[in-house]
XYZ file of C-alpha atoms in Angstrom:
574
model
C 0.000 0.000 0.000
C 1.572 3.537 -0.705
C 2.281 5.800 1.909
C -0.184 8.449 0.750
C -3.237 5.912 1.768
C -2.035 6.557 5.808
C -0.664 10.737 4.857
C -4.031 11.835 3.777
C -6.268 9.619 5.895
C -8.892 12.072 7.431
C -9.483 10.657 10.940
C -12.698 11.386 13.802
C -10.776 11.036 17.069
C -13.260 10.908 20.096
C -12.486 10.863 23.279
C -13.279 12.364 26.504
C -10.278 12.532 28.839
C -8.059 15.514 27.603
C -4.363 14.053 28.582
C -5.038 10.501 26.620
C -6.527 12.435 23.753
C -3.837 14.708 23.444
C -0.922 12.599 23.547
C -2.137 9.609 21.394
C -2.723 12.377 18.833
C 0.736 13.586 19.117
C 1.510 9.790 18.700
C -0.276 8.675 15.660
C 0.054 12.363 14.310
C 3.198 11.849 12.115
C 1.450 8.535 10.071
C -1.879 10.216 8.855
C -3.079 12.921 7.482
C -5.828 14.568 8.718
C -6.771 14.480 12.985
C -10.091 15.984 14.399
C -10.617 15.945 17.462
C -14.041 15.683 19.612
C -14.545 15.605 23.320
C -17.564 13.206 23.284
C -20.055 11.144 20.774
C -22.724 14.347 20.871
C -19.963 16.592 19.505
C -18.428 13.341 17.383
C -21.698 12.747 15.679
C -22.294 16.510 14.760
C -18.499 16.836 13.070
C -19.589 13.757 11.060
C -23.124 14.608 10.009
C -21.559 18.100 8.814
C -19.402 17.106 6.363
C -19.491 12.715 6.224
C -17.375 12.860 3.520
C -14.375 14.311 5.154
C -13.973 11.483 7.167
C -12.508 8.634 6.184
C -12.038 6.616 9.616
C -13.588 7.199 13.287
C -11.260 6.221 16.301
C -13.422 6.559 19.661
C -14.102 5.826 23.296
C -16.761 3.539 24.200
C -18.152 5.187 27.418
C -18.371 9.161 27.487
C -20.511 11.551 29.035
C -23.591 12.989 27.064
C -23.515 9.970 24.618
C -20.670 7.268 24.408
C -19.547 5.776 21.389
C -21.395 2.522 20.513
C -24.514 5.282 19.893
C -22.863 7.629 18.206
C -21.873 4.662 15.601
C -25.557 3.849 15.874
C -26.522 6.995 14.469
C -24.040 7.198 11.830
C -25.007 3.870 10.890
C -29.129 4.910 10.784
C -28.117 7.349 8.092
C -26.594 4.556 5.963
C -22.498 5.491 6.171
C -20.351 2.773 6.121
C -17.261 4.360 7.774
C -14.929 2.086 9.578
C -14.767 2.517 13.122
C -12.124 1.883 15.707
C -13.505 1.400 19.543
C -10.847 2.319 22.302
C -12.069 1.120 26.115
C -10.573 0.642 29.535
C -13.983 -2.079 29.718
C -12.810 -5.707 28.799
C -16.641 -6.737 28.584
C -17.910 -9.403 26.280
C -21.245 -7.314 26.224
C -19.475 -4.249 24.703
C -17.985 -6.235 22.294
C -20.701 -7.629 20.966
C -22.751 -4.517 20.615
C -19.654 -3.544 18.473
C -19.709 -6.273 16.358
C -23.165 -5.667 15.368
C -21.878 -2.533 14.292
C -19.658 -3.915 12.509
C -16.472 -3.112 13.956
C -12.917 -2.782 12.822
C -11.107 -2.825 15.825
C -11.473 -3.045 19.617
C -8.523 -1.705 21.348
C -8.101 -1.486 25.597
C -7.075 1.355 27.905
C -4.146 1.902 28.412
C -3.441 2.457 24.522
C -0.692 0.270 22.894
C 0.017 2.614 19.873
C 1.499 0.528 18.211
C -1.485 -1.784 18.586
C -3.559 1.377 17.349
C -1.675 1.946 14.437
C -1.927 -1.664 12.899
C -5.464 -1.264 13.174
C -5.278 2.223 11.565
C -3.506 0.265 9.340
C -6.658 -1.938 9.202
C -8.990 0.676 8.229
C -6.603 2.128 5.496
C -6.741 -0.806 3.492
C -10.200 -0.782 3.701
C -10.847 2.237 2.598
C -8.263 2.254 -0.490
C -9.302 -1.646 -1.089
C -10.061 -0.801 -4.666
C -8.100 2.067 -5.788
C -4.970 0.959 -4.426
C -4.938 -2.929 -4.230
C -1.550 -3.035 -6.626
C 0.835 -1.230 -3.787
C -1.041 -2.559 -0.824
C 2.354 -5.072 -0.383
C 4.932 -1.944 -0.676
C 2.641 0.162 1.639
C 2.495 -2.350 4.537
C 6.158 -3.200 3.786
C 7.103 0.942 4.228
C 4.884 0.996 7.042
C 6.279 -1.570 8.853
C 9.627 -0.050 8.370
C 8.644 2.733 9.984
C 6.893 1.090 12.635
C 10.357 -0.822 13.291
C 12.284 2.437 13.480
C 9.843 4.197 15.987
C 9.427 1.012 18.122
C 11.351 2.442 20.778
C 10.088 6.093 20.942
C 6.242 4.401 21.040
C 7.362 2.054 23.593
C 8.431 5.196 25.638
C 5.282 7.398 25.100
C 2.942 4.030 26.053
C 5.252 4.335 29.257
C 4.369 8.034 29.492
C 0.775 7.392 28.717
C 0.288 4.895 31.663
C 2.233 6.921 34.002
C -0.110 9.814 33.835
C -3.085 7.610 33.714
C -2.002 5.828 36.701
C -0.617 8.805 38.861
C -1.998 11.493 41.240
C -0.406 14.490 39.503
C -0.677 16.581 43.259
C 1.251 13.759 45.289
C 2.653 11.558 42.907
C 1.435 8.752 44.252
C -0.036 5.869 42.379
C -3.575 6.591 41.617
C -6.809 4.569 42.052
C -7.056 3.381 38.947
C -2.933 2.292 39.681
C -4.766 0.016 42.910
C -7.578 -1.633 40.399
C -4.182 -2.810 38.231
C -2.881 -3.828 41.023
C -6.159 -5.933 42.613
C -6.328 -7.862 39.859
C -2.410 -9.343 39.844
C -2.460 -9.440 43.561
C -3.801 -13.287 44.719
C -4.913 -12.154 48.327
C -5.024 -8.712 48.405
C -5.527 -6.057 51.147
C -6.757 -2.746 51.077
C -6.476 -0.045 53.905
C -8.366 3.180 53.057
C -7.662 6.345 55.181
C -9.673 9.687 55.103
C -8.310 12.767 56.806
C -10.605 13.981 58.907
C -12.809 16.914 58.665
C -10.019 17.929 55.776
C -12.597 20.302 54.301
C -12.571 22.726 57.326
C -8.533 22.618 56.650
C -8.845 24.046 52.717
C -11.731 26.489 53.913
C -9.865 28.008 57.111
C -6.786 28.543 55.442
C -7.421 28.247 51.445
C -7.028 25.641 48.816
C -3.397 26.131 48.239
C -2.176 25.180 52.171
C -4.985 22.416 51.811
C -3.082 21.147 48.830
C 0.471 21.291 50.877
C -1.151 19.529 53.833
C -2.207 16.322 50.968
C 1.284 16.206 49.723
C 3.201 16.795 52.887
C 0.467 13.148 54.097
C 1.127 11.676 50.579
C 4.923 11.551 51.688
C 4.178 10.759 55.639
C 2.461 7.698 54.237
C 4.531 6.651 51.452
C 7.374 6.379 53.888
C 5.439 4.351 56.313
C 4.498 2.063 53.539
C 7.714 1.464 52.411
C 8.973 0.593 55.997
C 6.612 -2.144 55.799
C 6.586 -3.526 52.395
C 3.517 -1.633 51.338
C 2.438 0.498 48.724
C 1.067 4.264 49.324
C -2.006 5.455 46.761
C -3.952 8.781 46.700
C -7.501 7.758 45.284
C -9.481 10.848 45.031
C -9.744 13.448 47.407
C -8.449 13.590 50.971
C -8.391 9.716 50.503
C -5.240 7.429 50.462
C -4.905 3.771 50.552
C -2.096 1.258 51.748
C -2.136 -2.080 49.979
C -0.488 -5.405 50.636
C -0.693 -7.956 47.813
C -0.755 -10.999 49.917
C -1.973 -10.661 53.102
C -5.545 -12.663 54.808
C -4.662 -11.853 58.647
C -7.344 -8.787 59.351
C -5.319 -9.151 62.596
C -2.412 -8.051 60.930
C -3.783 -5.122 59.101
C -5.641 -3.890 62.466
C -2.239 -3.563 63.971
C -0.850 -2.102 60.652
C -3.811 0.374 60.840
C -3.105 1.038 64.487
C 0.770 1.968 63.918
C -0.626 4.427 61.000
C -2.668 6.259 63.601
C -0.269 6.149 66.440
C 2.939 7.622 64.169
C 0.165 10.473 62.924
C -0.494 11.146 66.359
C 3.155 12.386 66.986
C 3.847 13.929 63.529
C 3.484 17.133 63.015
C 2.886 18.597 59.338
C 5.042 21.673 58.738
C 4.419 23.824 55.423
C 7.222 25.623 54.641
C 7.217 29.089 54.234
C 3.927 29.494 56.647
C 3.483 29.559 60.487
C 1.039 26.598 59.828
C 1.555 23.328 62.010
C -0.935 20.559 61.420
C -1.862 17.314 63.337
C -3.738 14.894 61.815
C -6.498 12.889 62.260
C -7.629 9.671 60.317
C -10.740 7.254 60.123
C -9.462 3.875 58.368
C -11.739 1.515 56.672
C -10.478 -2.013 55.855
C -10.701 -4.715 53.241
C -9.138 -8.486 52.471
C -9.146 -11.209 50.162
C -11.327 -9.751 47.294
C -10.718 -8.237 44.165
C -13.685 -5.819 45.292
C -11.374 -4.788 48.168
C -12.078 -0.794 47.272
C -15.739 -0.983 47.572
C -15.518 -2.760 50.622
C -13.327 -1.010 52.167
C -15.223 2.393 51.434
C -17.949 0.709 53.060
C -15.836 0.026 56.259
C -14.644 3.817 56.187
C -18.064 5.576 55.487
C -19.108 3.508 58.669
C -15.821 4.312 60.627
C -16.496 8.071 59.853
C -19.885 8.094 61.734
C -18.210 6.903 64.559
C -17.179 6.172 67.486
C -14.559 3.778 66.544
C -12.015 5.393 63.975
C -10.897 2.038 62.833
C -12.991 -0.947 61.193
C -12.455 -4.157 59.210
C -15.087 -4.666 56.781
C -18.174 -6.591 57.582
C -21.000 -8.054 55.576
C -23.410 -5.781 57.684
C -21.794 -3.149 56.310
C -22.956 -3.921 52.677
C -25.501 -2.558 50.947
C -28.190 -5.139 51.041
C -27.194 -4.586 54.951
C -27.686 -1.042 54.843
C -30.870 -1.387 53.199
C -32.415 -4.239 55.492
C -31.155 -1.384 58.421
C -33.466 1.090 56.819
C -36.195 -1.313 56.555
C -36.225 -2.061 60.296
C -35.680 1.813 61.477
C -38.415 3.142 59.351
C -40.547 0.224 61.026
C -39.821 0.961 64.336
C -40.193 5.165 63.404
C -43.686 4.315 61.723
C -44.416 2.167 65.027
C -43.424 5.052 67.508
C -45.491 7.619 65.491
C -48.735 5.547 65.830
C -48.190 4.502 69.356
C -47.100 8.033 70.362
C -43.770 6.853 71.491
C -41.580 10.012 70.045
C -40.013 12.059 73.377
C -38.529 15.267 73.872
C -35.522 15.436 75.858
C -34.008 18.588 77.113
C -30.204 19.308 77.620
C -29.177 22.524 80.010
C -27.305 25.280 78.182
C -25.333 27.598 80.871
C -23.310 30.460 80.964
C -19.741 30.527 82.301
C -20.708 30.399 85.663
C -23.051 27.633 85.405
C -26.254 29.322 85.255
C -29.362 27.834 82.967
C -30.391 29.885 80.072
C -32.095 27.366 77.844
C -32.452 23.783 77.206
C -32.211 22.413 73.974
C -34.867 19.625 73.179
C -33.849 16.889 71.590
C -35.754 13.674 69.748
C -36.188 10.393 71.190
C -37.583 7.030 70.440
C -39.086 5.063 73.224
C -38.963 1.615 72.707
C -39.323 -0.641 75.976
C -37.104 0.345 78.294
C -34.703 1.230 75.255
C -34.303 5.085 74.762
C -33.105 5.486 70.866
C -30.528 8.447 70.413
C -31.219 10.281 67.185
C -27.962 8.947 65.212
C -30.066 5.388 64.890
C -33.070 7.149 63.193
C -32.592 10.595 61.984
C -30.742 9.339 58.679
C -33.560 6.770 57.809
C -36.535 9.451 58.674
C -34.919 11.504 56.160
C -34.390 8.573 53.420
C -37.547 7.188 53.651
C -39.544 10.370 53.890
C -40.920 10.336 57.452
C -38.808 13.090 58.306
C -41.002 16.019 57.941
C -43.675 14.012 59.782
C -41.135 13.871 62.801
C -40.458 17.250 62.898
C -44.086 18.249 63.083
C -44.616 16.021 65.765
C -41.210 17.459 67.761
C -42.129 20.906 67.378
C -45.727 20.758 68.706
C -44.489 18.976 72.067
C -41.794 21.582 72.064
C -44.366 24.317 71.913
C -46.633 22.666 74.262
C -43.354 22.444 76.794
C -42.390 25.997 76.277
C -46.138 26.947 76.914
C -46.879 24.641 79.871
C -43.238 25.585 81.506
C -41.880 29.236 80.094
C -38.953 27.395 80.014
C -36.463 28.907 77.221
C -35.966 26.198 74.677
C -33.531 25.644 71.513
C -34.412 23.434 68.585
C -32.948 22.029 65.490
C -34.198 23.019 62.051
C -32.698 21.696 58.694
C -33.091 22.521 54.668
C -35.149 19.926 54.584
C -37.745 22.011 56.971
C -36.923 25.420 55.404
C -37.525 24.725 51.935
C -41.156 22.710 52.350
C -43.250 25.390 52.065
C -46.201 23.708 53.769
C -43.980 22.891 56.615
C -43.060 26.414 57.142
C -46.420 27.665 57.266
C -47.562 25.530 59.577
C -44.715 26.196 62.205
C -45.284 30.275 61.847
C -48.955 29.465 62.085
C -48.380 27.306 65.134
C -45.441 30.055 66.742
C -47.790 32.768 66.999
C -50.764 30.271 68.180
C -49.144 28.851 71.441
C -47.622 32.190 72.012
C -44.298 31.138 72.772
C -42.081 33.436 70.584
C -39.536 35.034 72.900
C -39.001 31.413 74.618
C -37.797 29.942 71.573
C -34.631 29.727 69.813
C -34.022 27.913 66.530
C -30.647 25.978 65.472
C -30.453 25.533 61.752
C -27.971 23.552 60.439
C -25.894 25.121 57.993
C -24.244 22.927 55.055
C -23.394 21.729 51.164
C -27.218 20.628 50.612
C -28.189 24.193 51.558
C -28.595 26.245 47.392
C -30.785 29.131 47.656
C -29.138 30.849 50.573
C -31.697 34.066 49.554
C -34.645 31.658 51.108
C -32.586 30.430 53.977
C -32.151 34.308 54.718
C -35.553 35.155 54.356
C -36.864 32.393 56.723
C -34.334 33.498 59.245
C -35.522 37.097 59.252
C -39.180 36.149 59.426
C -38.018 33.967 62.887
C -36.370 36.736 64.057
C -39.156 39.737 63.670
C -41.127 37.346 64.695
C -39.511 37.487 68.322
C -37.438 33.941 68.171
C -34.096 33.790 68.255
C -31.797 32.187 64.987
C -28.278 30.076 65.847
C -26.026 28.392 63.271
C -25.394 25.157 64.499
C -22.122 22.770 63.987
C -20.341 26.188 62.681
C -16.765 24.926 61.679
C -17.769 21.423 60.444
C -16.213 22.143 57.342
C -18.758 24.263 54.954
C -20.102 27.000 57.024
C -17.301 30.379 56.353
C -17.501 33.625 57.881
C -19.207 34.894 54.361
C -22.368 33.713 55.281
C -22.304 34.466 58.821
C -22.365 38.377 57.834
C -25.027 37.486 55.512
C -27.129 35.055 57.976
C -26.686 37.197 61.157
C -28.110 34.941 63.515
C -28.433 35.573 67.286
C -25.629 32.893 68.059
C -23.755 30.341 66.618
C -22.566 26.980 67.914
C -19.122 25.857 67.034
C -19.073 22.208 66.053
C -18.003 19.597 68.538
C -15.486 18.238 66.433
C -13.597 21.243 67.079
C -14.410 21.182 71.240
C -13.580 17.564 72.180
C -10.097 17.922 71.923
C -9.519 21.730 72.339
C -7.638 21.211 75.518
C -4.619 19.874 73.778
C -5.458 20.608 69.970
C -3.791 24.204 69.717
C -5.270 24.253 65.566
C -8.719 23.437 67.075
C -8.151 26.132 70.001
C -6.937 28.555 67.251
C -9.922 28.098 65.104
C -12.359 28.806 68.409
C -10.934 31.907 68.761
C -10.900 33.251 65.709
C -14.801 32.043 65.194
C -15.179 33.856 68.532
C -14.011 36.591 67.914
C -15.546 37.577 64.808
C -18.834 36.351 65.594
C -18.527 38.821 68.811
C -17.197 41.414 66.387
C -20.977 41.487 65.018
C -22.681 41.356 67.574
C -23.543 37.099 67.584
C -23.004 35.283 71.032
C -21.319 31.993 70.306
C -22.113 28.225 72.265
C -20.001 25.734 72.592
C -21.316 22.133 72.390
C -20.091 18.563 73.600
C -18.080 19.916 76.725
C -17.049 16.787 77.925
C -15.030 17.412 80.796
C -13.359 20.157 83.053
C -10.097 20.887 81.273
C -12.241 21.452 78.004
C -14.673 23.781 79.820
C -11.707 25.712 81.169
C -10.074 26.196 78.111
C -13.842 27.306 76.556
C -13.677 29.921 78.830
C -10.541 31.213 78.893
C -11.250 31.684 75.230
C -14.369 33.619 76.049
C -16.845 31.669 74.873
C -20.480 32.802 75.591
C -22.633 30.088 76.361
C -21.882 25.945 77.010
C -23.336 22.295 76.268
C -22.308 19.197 76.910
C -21.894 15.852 78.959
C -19.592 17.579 81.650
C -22.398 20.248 82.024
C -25.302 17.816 82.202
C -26.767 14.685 80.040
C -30.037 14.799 78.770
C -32.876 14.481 80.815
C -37.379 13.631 79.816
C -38.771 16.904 79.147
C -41.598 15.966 81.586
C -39.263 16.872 84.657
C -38.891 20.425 83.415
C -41.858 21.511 85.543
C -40.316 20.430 88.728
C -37.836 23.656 89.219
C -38.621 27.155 87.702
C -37.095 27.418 84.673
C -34.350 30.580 84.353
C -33.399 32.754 80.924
């Protein structure tokens, strides 16, 4: 075949993911003529329908946002063009391939790209295409070609290498990637995955910006690829604030418990230090865990999600953490919350809020299931009343004893509100209505829980306002768990705010927690907004809470939760 079949081949590239696109361009760039380039099938199948006859060969992805490529082919096909077509995938799925066959295919080539494999079945698609016109030099062609081929063996074999790398590398760590720990699962025999998430790492890139939240991943990247390599591990950043540790042969969960354990205990004494910055930074981690499996990732995000919720930081997958798990979990809660509704089994009970020398100024009400002599704590429920749509339902019911206390007792008393409440608009009627029918404005305060699902702040302001000239007071609750910013307290202005417990507990000996207090502190006193600090847990951490200044205090050390039905036996004070 001459040469001039491959130099003035006209050739549809499609793919989605700039950095492969790009470079297998550059690669296949100096053996054909013509390369256009489209970022999925939509814009693929527009390029072709505009001009079909300036395309002579279509090289795409199979899977792409918008539309992939097995129906952009379908399309092209409908209209009756005959074009060959060459399907790149990082899928090695029988069902794929047969969908491509029955669009008649030329070739089928896997992620990562051998370009030399790509070019033979360029190669492919050339003959077909010059079949007739050129059947005579078809021999010399493939001959020259493979001459070429020959010489450039060694600079494709390098630029495959280059491909992978950046496919299968974290480009802010340099770490192996997740899709570098899939390769892996499937050579390992007995695998084991450890996944570790930084705690509450969003509060770090939103206190002190993206760039020091970036240092802070690299400067862990390194802690842990050290301590990997002092064990015979391997170190991976999978997305996010997420790493992994993997061990290609180990089946002792034993073993990886006390591998987990020595990752925690090292973090506990190492301090990050960003150069260039008066930043120090202790970490903390929850670890999920996974063995044996070639679906080691999922399960081990399944372990982690469940270690994040607490209380233990640290947990070895389980089949009750699975889905079909989770799901039979949700099942039995909404039960039980359908049961308690009926049989008028939903409590209110009250916590003390003080001031700094102990004195009572509210109580915040809190839900409760009574089942038996079982009292259910919100964190069993409140997820599942929100999933399966009783949670609106629950809030009515809340509210109305709530009012009734505050009526019955003139006891001061804080409650939560979330989006969820806000942005029904039947829900919100009915509480204003009910407000101004028990009366009980000035006695109530209402905590609304600021974060990511929140998207019409405009309502959220307007709902607060309407509270407040109504005569109730507004707090932001769990201010510093990672989304709430001193933006939208100027815009919010609530009456108080109270700072997220994951910034008290350990405020006693946690000097970026303690710095972080103060600074919320301070500004919200700055305009005028009195700040409470929850889950006080014990006298060193109330000290330090008011040393700091802080207004207002909740928590275990303070008082536990007590039934609302005792309120009436001691005058309430506000």
């Amino acid at each position: 075949m001459d040469s001039s079949a491959l130099d003035t081949l006209r050739i549809l590239y499609v793919e989605d993911e700039a950095d492969i696109r790009r470079n297998v361009k550059e690669a296949i760039e100096p053996f054909v003529g013509t390369i256009v380039e489209a970022s999925d099938g939509e814009e693929g199948l527009e390029i072709f329908t505009a001009d079909p006859d300036a395309i002579d060969l279509i090289i795409t992805d199979l899977l792409m946002p918008k539309m992939g490529g097995i129906d952009m082919i379908r399309n092209i096909r409908a209209q009756g063009f005959t074009v060959p077509v060459i399907y790149t995938t990082a899928f090695d799925d029988s069902e794929y391939l047969k969908q491509t066959i029955a669009l008649d295919v030329t070739a089928y080539i896997l992620k990562p790209i051998d370009i030399e494999a790509l070019l033979h079945a360029i190669q492919k698609a050339a003959v077909v295409i010059e079949n007739r016109q050129l059947h005579e030099q078809l021999e010399a062609a493939n001959l020259r070609l493979q001459e070429k081929v020959r010489e450039k063996t060694s600079q494709l074999l390098q630029k495959n290498q280059e491909l992978h790398h950046q496919l299968t590398t974290d480009a802010l760590t340099d770490l192996p990637n997740r899709r570098a720990l899939m390769e892996a699962l499937k050579r390992a025999p007995s695998p084991a995955v450890l996944l570790a998430d930084i705690d509450a790492f969003r509060t770090y890139n939103e206190t002190y910006g993206e760039e020091v939240g970036n240092a802070i991943l690299r400067s862990f990247g390194s802690f842990l690829n050290d301590f990997a390599k002092n064990r015979e591990l391997e170190a991976f950043r999978i997305g996010g604030d997420v790493f992994a540790l993997f061990n290609p042969l180990c089946n002792d969960p034993h073993r990886c418990e006390t591998i987990a354990q020595e990752l925690l205990d090292a973090l506990r004494t190492h301090e990050i230090v960003l150069a260039n910055t008066p930043y120090r930074f202790r970490l903390g981690l929850s670890i999920g865990i996974a063995l044996g499996s070639k679906m080691a990732i999922e399960k081990a995000s399944m372990a982690l999600k469940r270690a994040k919720m607490g209380p233990k930081n640290l947990l070895v997958y389980s089949p009750e953490y699975s889905f079909d798990s989770e799901y039979q979990h949700n099942r039995k809660w909404f039960d039980k919350i359908r049961d308690a509704i009926e049989e008028d089994r939903i409590r209110v009970y009250v916590q003390p809020i003080v001031d700094a020398s102990g004195n009572t100024i509210k109580y915040e009400a809190l839900v409760r299931i009574v089942e038996g002599d079982r009292i259910h704590t919100p964190g069993k429920f409140l997820d599942v009343a929100k999933k399966m749509k009783l949670y609106l339902e629950l809030s009515r019911i809340i509210l109305s004893k709530v009012l009734e206390i505050a009526r019955s007792t003139s006891c001061a008393l804080s409650v939560n509100l979330t989006i969820e409440n806000i942005e029904d608009e039947e829900f919100s009627r009915w509480l204003f209505e009910n407000i101004r029918l028990f009366g009980v404005e000035r006695l109530l305060t209402f905590e609304i829980l600021e974060s990511e699902n929140i998207h019409d702040y405009a309502r959220m302001v307007d709902f607060m306002n309407r509270l407040q000239e109504l005569g109730c007071k507004v707090a932001i609750d769990d201010f510093g768990s990672g989304y709430s910013n001193f933006v939208y307290l100027r815009k919010l202005q609530p009456d108080y705010i109270k700072i997220d417990g994951s910034l008290i507990k350990n405020i006693d000996r946690d000097h970026h927690a303690e710095a972080i207090v103060k600074a919320i502190h301070q500004f919200s006193h700055t305009l005028g907004i009195r700040t409470v600090a929850e889950f006080v847990h014990s006298q060193a951490v109330f000290k330090k809470l008011k040393s700091i200044g802080i207004d207002y205090f909740q928590g275990f050390y303070i008082a536990r939760p007590f039934p609302s039905e005792t309120l009436g036996e001691t005058p309430c004070s506000h």
